Coordinates of C-alpha atoms in Angstrom, one line a residue:
X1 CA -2.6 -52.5 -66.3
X2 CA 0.7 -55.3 -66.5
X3 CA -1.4 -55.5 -70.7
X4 CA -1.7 -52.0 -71.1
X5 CA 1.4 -50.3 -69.8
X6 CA 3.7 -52.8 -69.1
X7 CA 5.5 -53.4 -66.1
X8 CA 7.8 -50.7 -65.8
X9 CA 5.1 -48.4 -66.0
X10 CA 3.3 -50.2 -62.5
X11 CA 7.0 -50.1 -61.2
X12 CA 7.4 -46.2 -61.6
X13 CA 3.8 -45.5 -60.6
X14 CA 3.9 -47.5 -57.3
X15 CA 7.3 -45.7 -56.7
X16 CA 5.6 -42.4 -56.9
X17 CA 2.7 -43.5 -54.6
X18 CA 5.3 -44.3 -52.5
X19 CA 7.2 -40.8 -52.5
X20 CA 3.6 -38.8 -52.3
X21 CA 2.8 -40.7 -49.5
X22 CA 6.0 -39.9 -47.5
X23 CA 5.7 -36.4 -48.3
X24 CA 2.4 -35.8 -46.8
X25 CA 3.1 -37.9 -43.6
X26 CA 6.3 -35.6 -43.1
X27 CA 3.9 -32.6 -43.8
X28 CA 1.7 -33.9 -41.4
X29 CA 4.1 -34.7 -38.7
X30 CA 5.5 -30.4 -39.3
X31 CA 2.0 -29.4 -38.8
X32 CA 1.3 -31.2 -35.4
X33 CA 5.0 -30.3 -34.2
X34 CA 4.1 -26.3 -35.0
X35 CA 0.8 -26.6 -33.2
X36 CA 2.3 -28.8 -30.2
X37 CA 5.1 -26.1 -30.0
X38 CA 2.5 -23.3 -30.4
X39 CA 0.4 -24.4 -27.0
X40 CA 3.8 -25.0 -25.5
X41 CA 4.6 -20.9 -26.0
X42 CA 1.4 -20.5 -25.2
X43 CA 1.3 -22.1 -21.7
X44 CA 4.5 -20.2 -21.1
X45 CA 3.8 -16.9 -21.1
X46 CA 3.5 -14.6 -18.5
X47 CA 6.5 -17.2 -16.5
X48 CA 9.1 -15.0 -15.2
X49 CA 11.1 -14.2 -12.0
X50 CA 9.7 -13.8 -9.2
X51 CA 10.9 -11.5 -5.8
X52 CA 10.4 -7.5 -5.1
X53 CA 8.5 -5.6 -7.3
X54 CA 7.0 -2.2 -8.0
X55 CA 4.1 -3.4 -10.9
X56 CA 3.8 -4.2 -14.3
X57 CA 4.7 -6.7 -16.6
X58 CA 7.0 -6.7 -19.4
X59 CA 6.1 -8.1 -23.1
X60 CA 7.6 -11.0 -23.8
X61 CA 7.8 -12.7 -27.7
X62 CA 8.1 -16.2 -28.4
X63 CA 9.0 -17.4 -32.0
X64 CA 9.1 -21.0 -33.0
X65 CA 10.4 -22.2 -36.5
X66 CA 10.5 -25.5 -38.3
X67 CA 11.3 -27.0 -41.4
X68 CA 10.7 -30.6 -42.8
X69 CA 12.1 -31.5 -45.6
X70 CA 13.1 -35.0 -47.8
X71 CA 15.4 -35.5 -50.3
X72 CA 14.5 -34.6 -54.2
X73 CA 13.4 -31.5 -55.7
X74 CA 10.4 -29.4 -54.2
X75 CA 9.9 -31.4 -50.9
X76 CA 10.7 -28.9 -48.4
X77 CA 8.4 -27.8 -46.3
X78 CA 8.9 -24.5 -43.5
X79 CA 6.3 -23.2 -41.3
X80 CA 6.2 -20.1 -38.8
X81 CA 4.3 -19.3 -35.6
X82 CA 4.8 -16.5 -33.2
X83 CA 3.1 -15.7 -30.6
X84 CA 3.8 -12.1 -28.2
X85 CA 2.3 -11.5 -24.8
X86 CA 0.4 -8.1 -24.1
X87 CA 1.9 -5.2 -22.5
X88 CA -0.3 -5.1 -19.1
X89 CA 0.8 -2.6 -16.9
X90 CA -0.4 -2.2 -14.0
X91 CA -0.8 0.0 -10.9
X92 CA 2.4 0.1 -8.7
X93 CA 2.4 -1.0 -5.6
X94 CA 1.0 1.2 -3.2
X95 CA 0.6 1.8 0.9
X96 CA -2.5 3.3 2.8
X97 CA -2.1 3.8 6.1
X98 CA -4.8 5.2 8.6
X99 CA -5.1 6.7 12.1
X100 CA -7.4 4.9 14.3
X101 CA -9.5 7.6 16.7
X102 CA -11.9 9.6 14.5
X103 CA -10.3 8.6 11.7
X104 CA -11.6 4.9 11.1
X105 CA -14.1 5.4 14.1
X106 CA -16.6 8.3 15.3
X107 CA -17.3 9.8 17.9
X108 CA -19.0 7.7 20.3
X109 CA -22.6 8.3 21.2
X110 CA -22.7 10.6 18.0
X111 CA -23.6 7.8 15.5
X112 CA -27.0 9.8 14.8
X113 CA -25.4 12.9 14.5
X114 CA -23.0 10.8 11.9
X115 CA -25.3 9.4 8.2
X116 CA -22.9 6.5 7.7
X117 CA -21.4 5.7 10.6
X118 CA -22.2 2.2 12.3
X119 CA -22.3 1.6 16.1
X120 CA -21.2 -1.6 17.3
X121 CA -23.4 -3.0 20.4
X122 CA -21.2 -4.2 22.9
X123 CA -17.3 -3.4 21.7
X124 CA -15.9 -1.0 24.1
X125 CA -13.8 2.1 22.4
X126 CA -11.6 3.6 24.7
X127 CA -10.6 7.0 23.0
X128 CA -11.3 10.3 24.7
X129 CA -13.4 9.9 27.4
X130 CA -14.5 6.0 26.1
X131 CA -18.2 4.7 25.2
X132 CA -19.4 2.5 22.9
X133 CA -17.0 2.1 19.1
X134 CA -18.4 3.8 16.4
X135 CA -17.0 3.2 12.9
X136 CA -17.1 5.7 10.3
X137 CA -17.8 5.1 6.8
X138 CA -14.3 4.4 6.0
X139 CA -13.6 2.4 8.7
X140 CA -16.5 0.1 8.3
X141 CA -15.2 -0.8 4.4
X142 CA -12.5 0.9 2.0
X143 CA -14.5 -1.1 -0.8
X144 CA -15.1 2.0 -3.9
X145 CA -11.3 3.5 -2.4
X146 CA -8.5 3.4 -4.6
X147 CA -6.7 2.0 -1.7
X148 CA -8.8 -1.3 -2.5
X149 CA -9.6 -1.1 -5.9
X150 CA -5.4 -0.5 -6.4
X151 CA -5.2 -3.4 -4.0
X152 CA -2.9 -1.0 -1.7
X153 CA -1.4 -2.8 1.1
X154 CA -2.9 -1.4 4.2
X155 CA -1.9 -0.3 7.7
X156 CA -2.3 1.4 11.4
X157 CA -0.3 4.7 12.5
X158 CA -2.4 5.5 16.1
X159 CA -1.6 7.7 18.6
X160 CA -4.2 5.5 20.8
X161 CA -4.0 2.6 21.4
X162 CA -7.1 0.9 20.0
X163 CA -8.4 -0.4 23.0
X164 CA -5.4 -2.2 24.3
X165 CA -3.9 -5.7 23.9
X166 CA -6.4 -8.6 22.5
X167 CA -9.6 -5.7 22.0
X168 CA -12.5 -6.3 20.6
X169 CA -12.2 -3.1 19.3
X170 CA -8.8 -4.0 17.4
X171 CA -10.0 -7.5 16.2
X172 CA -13.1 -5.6 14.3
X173 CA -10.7 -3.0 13.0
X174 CA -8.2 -5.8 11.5
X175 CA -11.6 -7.8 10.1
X176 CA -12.8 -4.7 8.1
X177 CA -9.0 -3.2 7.0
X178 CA -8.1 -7.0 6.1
X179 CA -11.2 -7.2 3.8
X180 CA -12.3 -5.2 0.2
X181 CA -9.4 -6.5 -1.8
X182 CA -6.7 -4.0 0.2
X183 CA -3.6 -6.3 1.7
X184 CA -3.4 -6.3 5.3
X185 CA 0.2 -8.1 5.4
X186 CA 0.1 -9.2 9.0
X187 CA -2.2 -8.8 12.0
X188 CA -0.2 -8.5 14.5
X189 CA 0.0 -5.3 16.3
X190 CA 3.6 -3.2 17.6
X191 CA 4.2 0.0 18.6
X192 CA 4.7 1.4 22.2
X193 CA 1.2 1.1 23.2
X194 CA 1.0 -2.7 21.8
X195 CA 0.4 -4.4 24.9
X196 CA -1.5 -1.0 26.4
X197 CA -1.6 2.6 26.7
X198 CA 2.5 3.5 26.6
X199 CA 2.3 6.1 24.2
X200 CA 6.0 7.3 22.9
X201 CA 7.7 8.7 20.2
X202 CA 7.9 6.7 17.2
X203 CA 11.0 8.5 15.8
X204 CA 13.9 5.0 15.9
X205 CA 11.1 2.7 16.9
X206 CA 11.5 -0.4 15.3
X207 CA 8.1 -1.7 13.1
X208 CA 7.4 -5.1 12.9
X209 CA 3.5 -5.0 11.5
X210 CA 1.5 -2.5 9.7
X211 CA -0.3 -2.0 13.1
X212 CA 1.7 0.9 14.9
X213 CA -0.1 1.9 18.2
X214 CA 1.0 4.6 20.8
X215 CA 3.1 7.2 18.4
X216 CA 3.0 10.6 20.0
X217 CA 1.5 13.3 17.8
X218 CA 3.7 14.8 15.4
X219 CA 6.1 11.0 14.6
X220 CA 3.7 9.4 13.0
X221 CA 5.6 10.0 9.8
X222 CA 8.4 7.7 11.3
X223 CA 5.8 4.7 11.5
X224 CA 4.8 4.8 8.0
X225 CA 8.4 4.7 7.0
X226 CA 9.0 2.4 9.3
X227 CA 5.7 0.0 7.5
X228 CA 7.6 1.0 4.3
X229 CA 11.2 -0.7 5.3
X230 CA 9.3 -3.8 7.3
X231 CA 7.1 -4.6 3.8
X232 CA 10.4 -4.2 2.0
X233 CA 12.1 -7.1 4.0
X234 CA 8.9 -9.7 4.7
X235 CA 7.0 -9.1 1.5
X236 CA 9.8 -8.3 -1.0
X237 CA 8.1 -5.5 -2.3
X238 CA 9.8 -2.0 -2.7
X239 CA 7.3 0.9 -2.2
X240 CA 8.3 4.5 -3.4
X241 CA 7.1 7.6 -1.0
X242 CA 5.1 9.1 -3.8
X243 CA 2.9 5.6 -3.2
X244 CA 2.5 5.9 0.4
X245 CA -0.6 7.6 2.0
X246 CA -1.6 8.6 5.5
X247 CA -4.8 9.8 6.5
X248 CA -5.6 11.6 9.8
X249 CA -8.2 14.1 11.3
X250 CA -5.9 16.0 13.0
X251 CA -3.5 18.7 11.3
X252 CA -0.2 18.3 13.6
X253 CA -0.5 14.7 12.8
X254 CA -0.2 16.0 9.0
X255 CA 2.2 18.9 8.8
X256 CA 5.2 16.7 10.2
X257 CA 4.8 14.8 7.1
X258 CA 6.2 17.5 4.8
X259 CA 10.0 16.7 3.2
X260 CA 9.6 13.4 4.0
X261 CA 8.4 12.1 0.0
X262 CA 5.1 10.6 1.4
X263 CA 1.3 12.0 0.7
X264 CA -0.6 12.9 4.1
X265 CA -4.5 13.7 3.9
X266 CA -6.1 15.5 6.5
X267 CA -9.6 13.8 6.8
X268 CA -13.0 14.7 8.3
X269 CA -13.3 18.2 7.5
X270 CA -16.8 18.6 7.2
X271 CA -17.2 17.8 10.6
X272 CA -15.5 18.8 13.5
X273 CA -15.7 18.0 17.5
X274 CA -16.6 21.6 18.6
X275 CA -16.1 19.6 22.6
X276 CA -12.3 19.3 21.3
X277 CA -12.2 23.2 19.9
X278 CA -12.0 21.0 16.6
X279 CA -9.1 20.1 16.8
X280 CA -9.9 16.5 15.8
X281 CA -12.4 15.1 13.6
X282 CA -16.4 13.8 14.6
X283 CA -17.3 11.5 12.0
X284 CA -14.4 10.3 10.9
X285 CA -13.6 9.7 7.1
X286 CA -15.4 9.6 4.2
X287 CA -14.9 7.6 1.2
X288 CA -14.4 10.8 -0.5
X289 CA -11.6 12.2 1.3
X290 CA -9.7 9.0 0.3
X291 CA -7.8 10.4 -2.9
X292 CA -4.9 10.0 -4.4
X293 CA -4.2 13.7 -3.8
X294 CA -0.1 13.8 -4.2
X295 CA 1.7 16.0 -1.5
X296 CA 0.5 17.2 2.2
X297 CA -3.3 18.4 2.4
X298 CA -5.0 19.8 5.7
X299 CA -8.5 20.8 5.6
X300 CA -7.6 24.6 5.8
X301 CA -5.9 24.2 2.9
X302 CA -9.1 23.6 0.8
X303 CA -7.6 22.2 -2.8
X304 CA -4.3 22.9 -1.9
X305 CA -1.5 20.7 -1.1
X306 CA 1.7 21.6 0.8
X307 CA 4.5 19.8 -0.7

């Protein structure tokens, strides 16, 4: 080479070897950074605050420039990569909240009388007139509700009192409300009847579970906002009345609920303990009458709702 192009030639050619070379290492060093910085953006998405909430998630976009460059003409280098989180929203947070007697249970003895319901050998149930506890379809799973599939927080407004203090009867109810992908927040139980039949008016009692035992007919409505305030302060999580749900078999456990923003369902309607004029439920509730009907619905009311 020295022969045929002379040394000046090898100087000037090694020189640009030289530069070429540079310029791809810098090139390749801007392409690792971008890719590095990309899995970085990556890895952080979907970090944000944390504390009360009502649902959803907010779309977040991450943008990461850079630029490599060396001196001389036509040796810069810039390269781009974004990357934007979806917009998932969803379902707010939500309460179900259920009576215990012939609501969650059946009538006892009546199991046959009942396609669904489960009879549990051996756990006492108390409730009008006592025998042995009876669950009815929804008491045995919420699995298929939306109170599970919504993954609802779940609780306990009874005028009973399940059975009193350490029950076999409450333990089985907590197993099976605790289960299906619903929140049962605590299982501890309150209410005037928590240590045993005391049964009072839950208007200004203070709720410190989701497990209310012993309201008097017609304050039920006070428990549930009192569940609403207690998930408030120990889970952080705000819940508005138009989320809230109450199901019942009896219709002056539903009525009251009207003007206070929450939904009320009356539940068993298809059958009816002719014993107590009908005035409560014999089954107990069906999957099907757990909806996310919006207002205050008694069985006489057919499709309507009472706001």
């Amino acid at each position: 080479l020295n022969s045929l192009f002379g040394s000046s030639f090898q100087t000037a050619l090694a020189a640009k070897l030289r530069s070429t070379l540079a310029c791809c290492i810098m090139k390749v060093i801007g392409w690792f950074t971008v890719a590095a910085l990309g899995v970085l953006v990556v890895s952080l998405q979907g970090c944000g605050s944390s504390g009360g909430s009502t649902g959803g998630a907010a779309t977040t976009t991450e943008t990461t420039t850079t630029t490599t460059s060396k001196p001389g003409p036509k040796e810069t280098t810039t390269m781009t990569t974004m990357s934007t989180t979806a917009n998932t929203t969803g379902p707010a947070a939500c309460l179900c909240v259920f009576d215990i007697d012939r609501t969650l249970t059946g009538k006892q003895g009546e199991a046959g009388a009942c396609p669904g319901n489960q009879e549990l050998s051996g756990v006492n149930d108390t409730a009008y007139g006592g025998g042995t506890l009876v669950l009815s379809k929804v008491g045995q799973s919420l699995e298929g509700t939306f109170c599970a599939t919504n993954g609802c927080y779940v609780g306990v407004v009874s005028a009973g009192d399940g059975s009193g203090d350490k029950s076999a009867e409450r333990a089985e109810l907590v197993k099976r409300l605790g289960a299906s992908g619903a929140k049962l927040a605590s299982e501890e139980w309150c209410g005037p009847s928590s240590k045993g039949e005391a049964r009072d008016t839950c208007k200004g009692f203070n709720v410190t579970s989701p497990l209310v035992v012993g309201c008097v007919d017609g304050t039920k409505q006070y428990a549930v906002r009192g569940i609403m305030a207690w998930i408030a302060k120990t889970e952080e999580v705000t819940l508005k009345g138009e989320d809230v749900y109450h199901f019942d078999d009896r219709a002056n456990n539903i009525s009251p609920f009207s003007g206070f923003g929450f939904n009320a369902i009356e539940i068993s309607c298809a059958s009816r303990d002719k014993s107590q004029f009908n005035a409560v439920g014999l089954c107990g509730a069906d999957p099907s009458e757990i909806v996310e009907g919006k207002g205050v619905k008694l069985c006489s009311s057919k499709d309507h709702f009472l706001v």
